[in-house]
Amino acid sequence: MDTQYALNEEDAKHIDSLITELNKDLTVEIAVISHTNSKEFNTPKNFAWKLFNYYGIGDFEANNGLLIIMFMEERRIEMITGYGLSDILTDSWLKNLQTKHMVPHFKKKEYSIGLRIGVEEIVKKIRRHSKRAKKGKPVPPNGARSWHQEQEMIQRNFDKKLLYFFIAIATAVAALIYKLSIKKCDDCSTRLQYIKPYNHRDGDDELVTLPEKNLKEYECRACTFSLYYCKTCDKHNFYKSKNHGYSRCNTCEKDTLHTYRRTIIPATETSMGIALVKSTCKAKDCNFSYERESVIPKIRKNSSSSSSSSSSSSFGGGSSGGSGAGSSW
């Protein structure tokens, strides 16, 4: 990002080629920027460090990034290294590079030459330690993190809290379901003992015979029944569960009304569809039946085609603890 036009076209292409090849081979990222001044952050060093971590220069895991920034009004150059390059591009080595090979050209206003020489020397140094540069280093426990890594940490913490929240909700729901599943005797409120699901063969036993109304619900498979026993009252109790698709029939007052839905005209993105909804009572002594048409809403268009990224840059998300060197001319 050469906003101050410190590089000529030829050197800009050469530096871009070196940086691109280095990134392709070792995942190392180098950003070269020219800027006006550092008034926003008091000092050039602080400005450069904040900018490094905002853009997240370097690989997310290896933190192998380097920022080279020139402040033209303050006649200052700063180099900030990521955690993964600080042992290769040491502060003293960078300072020596600046004073011997770059600053002399800057003093002559040969900014393009100075930057080209500096980047060439840095790339040579990194390639001599290619394995270490590619492997890099993780962020120390209390180290500064890039904007990307901060967002990742926030997301991870949020995911953990969300997981704990759902576990707590699931536990509460399970406890409530268990509490509601406990059956009590209508006469003495004693907790009932579950015996087994009701089976039509049990009708031979007078103690476990379903009432006629419930027997019809069972025969048409609208409901299932479970058998419970009260020790205090010494009697059996039945509890009913409706099967899916069944509800109360207002004609015979049994839970034998079966409703199903059949699509006649499918819905599209441009037009609504039509479905036939039919309700029929399955009880043998009830002939209730009812049909009606229902509207099917239009299909929503998929809006995920424009998946633009909102990240602050195209860098990998590396971090820096502020290591590096700076020089004035």
Coordinates of C-alpha atoms in Angstrom, one line a residue:
M1 CA 0.0 0.0 0.0
D2 CA 2.2 2.8 -1.4
T3 CA 0.0 5.8 -0.7
Q4 CA 3.0 8.2 -0.7
Y5 CA 4.5 6.8 -4.0
A6 CA 7.8 5.9 -2.4
L7 CA 8.3 3.1 -5.0
N8 CA 8.8 3.4 -8.7
E9 CA 6.8 1.0 -10.9
E10 CA 9.8 -1.3 -11.6
D11 CA 10.8 -1.7 -8.0
A12 CA 7.2 -2.1 -6.9
K13 CA 6.7 -5.1 -9.3
H14 CA 10.1 -6.6 -8.2
I15 CA 9.2 -6.3 -4.5
D16 CA 5.7 -7.7 -5.1
S17 CA 7.2 -10.6 -6.9
L18 CA 9.6 -11.4 -4.1
I19 CA 6.9 -11.2 -1.5
T20 CA 4.4 -13.3 -3.5
E21 CA 7.0 -16.1 -4.1
L22 CA 8.0 -16.1 -0.4
N23 CA 4.4 -16.4 0.7
K24 CA 3.8 -19.2 -1.8
D25 CA 6.8 -21.2 -0.6
L26 CA 6.9 -20.5 3.2
T27 CA 3.5 -18.9 4.0
V28 CA 5.5 -15.8 5.2
E29 CA 3.6 -12.5 4.6
I30 CA 5.4 -9.2 4.2
A31 CA 3.5 -5.9 3.9
V32 CA 5.2 -2.7 2.6
I33 CA 3.4 0.5 3.3
S34 CA 4.2 4.2 2.9
H35 CA 2.1 6.6 5.1
T36 CA 2.1 10.3 6.0
N37 CA 2.5 10.3 9.8
S38 CA 1.7 8.5 13.1
K39 CA -0.2 11.2 14.9
E40 CA -3.2 8.9 15.4
F41 CA -1.1 6.7 17.8
N42 CA 1.4 9.1 19.2
T43 CA 4.5 7.3 18.0
P44 CA 5.5 5.5 14.7
K45 CA 6.3 2.3 16.7
N46 CA 2.9 2.2 18.3
F47 CA 1.2 3.0 15.0
A48 CA 3.0 0.2 13.2
W49 CA 2.4 -2.4 15.9
K50 CA -1.4 -1.6 16.1
L51 CA -1.6 -1.7 12.3
F52 CA 0.2 -5.1 12.2
N53 CA -2.2 -6.7 14.6
Y54 CA -5.2 -5.0 13.0
Y55 CA -4.4 -6.5 9.5
G56 CA -3.1 -9.8 11.0
I57 CA 0.0 -10.1 8.9
G58 CA 1.4 -13.6 8.7
D59 CA -0.1 -17.1 9.0
F60 CA -2.8 -17.6 11.7
E61 CA -0.9 -20.4 13.4
A62 CA 2.8 -19.5 12.5
N63 CA 2.5 -15.7 13.1
N64 CA 5.3 -15.3 10.5
G65 CA 4.5 -11.8 9.2
L66 CA 6.6 -8.6 8.7
L67 CA 5.4 -5.1 8.4
I68 CA 7.6 -2.4 6.8
I69 CA 6.1 1.0 7.0
M70 CA 7.6 4.4 6.1
F71 CA 6.3 7.7 7.6
M72 CA 7.2 10.2 5.1
E73 CA 6.5 13.4 7.0
E74 CA 8.3 12.1 10.1
R75 CA 11.2 10.7 8.0
R76 CA 10.9 7.4 9.8
I77 CA 10.9 3.7 8.9
E78 CA 9.5 1.0 11.3
M79 CA 9.7 -2.8 10.9
I80 CA 7.5 -5.0 13.0
T81 CA 7.9 -8.8 13.1
G82 CA 5.4 -11.4 14.1
Y83 CA 6.1 -13.9 16.9
G84 CA 7.3 -16.5 14.3
L85 CA 9.9 -14.3 12.7
S86 CA 11.3 -12.4 15.7
D87 CA 14.1 -15.0 16.3
I88 CA 15.1 -14.8 12.6
L89 CA 14.8 -11.1 11.9
T90 CA 16.1 -10.0 15.3
D91 CA 15.8 -6.3 16.4
S92 CA 19.6 -5.8 16.1
W93 CA 19.8 -7.3 12.6
L94 CA 16.9 -5.2 11.3
K95 CA 18.4 -2.1 12.9
N96 CA 21.8 -2.8 11.2
L97 CA 20.0 -3.4 7.9
Q98 CA 18.2 -0.1 8.1
T99 CA 21.2 2.1 9.1
K100 CA 23.7 0.5 6.6
H101 CA 21.6 -0.3 3.6
M102 CA 18.4 1.7 3.6
V103 CA 18.7 5.0 5.5
P104 CA 21.7 6.2 3.4
H105 CA 19.4 6.0 0.3
F106 CA 16.5 7.6 2.1
K107 CA 18.6 10.6 3.0
K108 CA 19.2 11.0 -0.8
K109 CA 15.4 10.6 -1.3
E110 CA 16.1 7.3 -3.1
Y111 CA 13.2 5.7 -1.3
S112 CA 12.5 3.1 -3.9
I113 CA 16.2 1.9 -4.0
G114 CA 16.4 1.7 -0.2
L115 CA 13.1 -0.3 0.1
R116 CA 14.1 -2.7 -2.7
I117 CA 17.5 -3.4 -1.1
G118 CA 15.9 -3.9 2.3
V119 CA 13.3 -6.3 1.1
E120 CA 15.8 -8.3 -0.9
E121 CA 18.1 -8.7 2.2
I122 CA 15.1 -9.7 4.3
V123 CA 13.9 -12.3 1.9
K124 CA 17.4 -13.8 1.6
K125 CA 17.6 -14.0 5.4
I126 CA 14.2 -15.7 5.7
R127 CA 15.0 -18.2 3.0
R128 CA 18.2 -19.2 4.8
H129 CA 16.0 -20.2 7.8
S130 CA 13.0 -21.5 5.7
K131 CA 12.0 -24.3 8.0
R132 CA 11.8 -22.1 11.1
A133 CA 10.1 -19.3 9.1
K134 CA 7.4 -21.7 7.8
K135 CA 6.8 -23.3 11.2
G136 CA 6.8 -20.0 13.1
K137 CA 5.6 -19.7 16.7
P138 CA 2.2 -19.6 18.4
V139 CA 1.1 -16.6 20.4
P140 CA 2.4 -16.7 24.0
P141 CA -0.2 -17.1 26.7
N142 CA -0.3 -13.4 27.6
G143 CA 0.9 -12.2 24.2
A144 CA -0.8 -9.6 22.0
R145 CA -3.1 -11.0 19.4
S146 CA -4.2 -9.9 16.0
W147 CA -7.7 -8.7 15.3
H148 CA -8.4 -12.1 13.6
Q149 CA -7.2 -14.1 16.6
E150 CA -9.1 -11.9 19.0
Q151 CA -12.2 -12.6 17.0
E152 CA -11.4 -16.3 17.0
M153 CA -10.9 -16.3 20.8
I154 CA -14.2 -14.3 21.3
Q155 CA -16.0 -16.9 19.0
R156 CA -14.5 -19.8 20.9
N157 CA -15.5 -18.4 24.3
F158 CA -19.0 -17.6 23.0
D159 CA -19.3 -21.2 21.6
K160 CA -18.3 -22.6 25.0
K161 CA -20.8 -20.4 26.8
L162 CA -23.5 -21.3 24.3
L163 CA -22.7 -25.0 24.7
Y164 CA -22.9 -24.7 28.6
F165 CA -26.2 -22.8 28.2
F166 CA -27.7 -25.5 26.0
I167 CA -26.5 -28.2 28.4
A168 CA -28.2 -26.4 31.2
I169 CA -31.4 -26.0 29.2
A170 CA -31.3 -29.6 28.1
T171 CA -30.8 -30.7 31.7
A172 CA -33.7 -28.6 32.9
V173 CA -35.9 -29.9 30.1
A174 CA -34.9 -33.5 30.9
A175 CA -35.7 -32.9 34.5
L176 CA -39.1 -31.4 33.6
I177 CA -39.9 -34.2 31.2
Y178 CA -39.0 -36.8 33.9
K179 CA -41.2 -34.9 36.4
L180 CA -44.1 -34.8 34.1
S181 CA -43.6 -38.5 33.2
I182 CA -44.2 -39.5 36.8
K183 CA -47.8 -40.7 37.0
K184 CA -49.8 -40.4 40.2
C185 CA -53.0 -42.1 41.3
D186 CA -56.1 -39.9 40.8
D187 CA -57.5 -41.1 44.1
C188 CA -54.5 -41.1 46.6
S189 CA -51.8 -39.2 44.6
T190 CA -49.4 -42.1 45.2
R191 CA -46.7 -42.5 42.5
L192 CA -47.8 -45.2 40.1
Q193 CA -45.7 -48.2 39.1
Y194 CA -45.2 -48.7 35.4
I195 CA -46.2 -52.2 34.3
K196 CA -46.1 -52.4 30.5
P197 CA -47.6 -51.1 27.3
Y198 CA -51.2 -52.3 26.8
N199 CA -51.7 -55.2 24.3
H200 CA -55.0 -56.4 23.0
R201 CA -54.3 -59.8 24.5
D202 CA -54.5 -58.3 27.9
G203 CA -58.3 -58.0 27.4
D204 CA -58.7 -61.5 28.6
D205 CA -57.8 -60.2 32.1
E206 CA -60.7 -58.3 33.7
L207 CA -58.2 -56.2 35.8
V208 CA -56.6 -54.7 32.7
T209 CA -59.5 -54.3 30.3
L210 CA -59.7 -51.0 28.5
P211 CA -62.9 -49.0 28.7
E212 CA -65.0 -49.3 25.5
K213 CA -64.3 -45.7 24.4
N214 CA -60.5 -46.2 24.8
L215 CA -60.7 -49.6 23.2
K216 CA -62.0 -48.1 20.0
E217 CA -59.1 -45.6 20.0
Y218 CA -56.7 -48.4 20.4
E219 CA -58.3 -50.6 17.7
C220 CA -57.9 -47.9 15.0
R221 CA -54.4 -47.3 16.2
A222 CA -55.1 -43.6 17.0
C223 CA -53.7 -44.0 20.5
T224 CA -51.4 -46.2 22.5
F225 CA -51.9 -47.0 26.2
S226 CA -49.6 -47.8 29.1
L227 CA -50.6 -49.8 32.1
Y228 CA -49.7 -48.6 35.6
Y229 CA -50.4 -50.0 39.1
C230 CA -51.2 -48.2 42.4
K231 CA -50.1 -50.2 45.4
T232 CA -52.1 -48.1 47.8
C233 CA -55.4 -48.5 46.1
D234 CA -54.5 -51.9 44.6
K235 CA -55.8 -51.1 41.2
H236 CA -54.6 -50.6 37.6
N237 CA -54.6 -47.3 35.6
F238 CA -54.3 -46.6 32.0
Y239 CA -52.5 -43.6 30.4
K240 CA -53.1 -42.6 26.8
S241 CA -50.7 -41.2 24.2
K242 CA -52.0 -39.9 20.9
N243 CA -50.2 -41.1 17.8
H244 CA -48.9 -38.6 15.2
G245 CA -51.6 -37.1 13.0
Y246 CA -54.6 -37.9 15.3
S247 CA -56.7 -35.4 17.3
R248 CA -60.1 -35.2 19.0
C249 CA -63.2 -35.8 16.9
N250 CA -66.0 -33.5 18.0
T251 CA -68.7 -35.8 16.7
C252 CA -67.9 -39.0 18.7
E253 CA -65.6 -37.3 21.2
K254 CA -62.8 -39.8 20.7
D255 CA -59.2 -39.1 19.8
T256 CA -59.6 -40.8 16.5
L257 CA -59.7 -38.0 14.0
H258 CA -56.9 -38.5 11.5
T259 CA -55.6 -35.6 9.4
Y260 CA -53.3 -35.8 6.4
R261 CA -52.2 -33.3 3.7
R262 CA -51.6 -33.9 0.0
T263 CA -50.1 -31.4 -2.4
I264 CA -52.2 -30.8 -5.5
I265 CA -50.2 -27.9 -7.0
P266 CA -46.6 -27.4 -5.8
A267 CA -45.4 -24.0 -4.8
T268 CA -42.6 -22.2 -6.8
E269 CA -40.6 -19.1 -6.3
T270 CA -43.1 -17.1 -8.3
S271 CA -46.5 -18.6 -7.3
M272 CA -48.2 -20.2 -4.4
G273 CA -49.3 -23.8 -4.3
I274 CA -52.5 -25.7 -3.2
A275 CA -52.7 -28.6 -0.8
L276 CA -55.7 -30.8 0.0
V277 CA -56.2 -31.3 3.8
K278 CA -58.5 -34.2 4.7
S279 CA -59.7 -35.1 8.2
T280 CA -61.4 -38.5 8.7
C281 CA -62.6 -40.2 11.9
K282 CA -61.2 -43.7 12.1
A283 CA -63.8 -44.9 14.7
K284 CA -66.0 -47.6 13.1
D285 CA -69.2 -46.1 14.6
C286 CA -68.4 -42.5 13.3
N287 CA -68.6 -41.4 9.7
F288 CA -67.3 -37.9 10.1
S289 CA -65.1 -36.7 7.2
Y290 CA -64.1 -33.2 6.1
E291 CA -62.0 -31.8 3.2
R292 CA -60.5 -28.3 2.7
E293 CA -57.9 -26.7 0.5
S294 CA -54.9 -25.0 2.0
V295 CA -52.5 -22.5 0.4
I296 CA -48.8 -23.3 0.2
P297 CA -46.5 -20.2 0.5
K298 CA -44.1 -19.3 -2.3
I299 CA -40.6 -20.8 -2.0
R300 CA -38.1 -18.2 -0.8
K301 CA -35.2 -17.4 -3.1
N302 CA -31.8 -18.4 -1.9
S303 CA -30.0 -15.1 -0.8
S304 CA -26.7 -16.7 0.0
S305 CA -25.2 -16.2 -3.5
S306 CA -23.5 -12.9 -2.5
S307 CA -21.1 -14.3 0.1
S308 CA -18.8 -11.4 0.5
S309 CA -16.2 -11.5 3.3
S310 CA -16.2 -8.8 6.0
S311 CA -12.7 -9.4 7.2
S312 CA -10.5 -6.4 7.7
S313 CA -7.8 -7.6 5.2
S314 CA -6.6 -10.5 3.0
F315 CA -3.8 -11.4 5.3
G316 CA -3.7 -14.7 7.3
G317 CA -4.4 -13.4 10.8
G318 CA -0.9 -13.5 12.4
S319 CA 0.1 -11.6 15.5
S320 CA 3.0 -9.5 16.8
G321 CA 4.3 -8.7 20.3
G322 CA 5.9 -5.5 19.0
S323 CA 9.4 -6.8 18.1
G324 CA 11.3 -5.0 15.4
A325 CA 13.3 -1.9 14.8
G326 CA 13.0 1.6 13.5
S327 CA 15.3 4.3 12.2
S328 CA 15.0 8.0 11.2
W329 CA 16.8 9.8 8.3

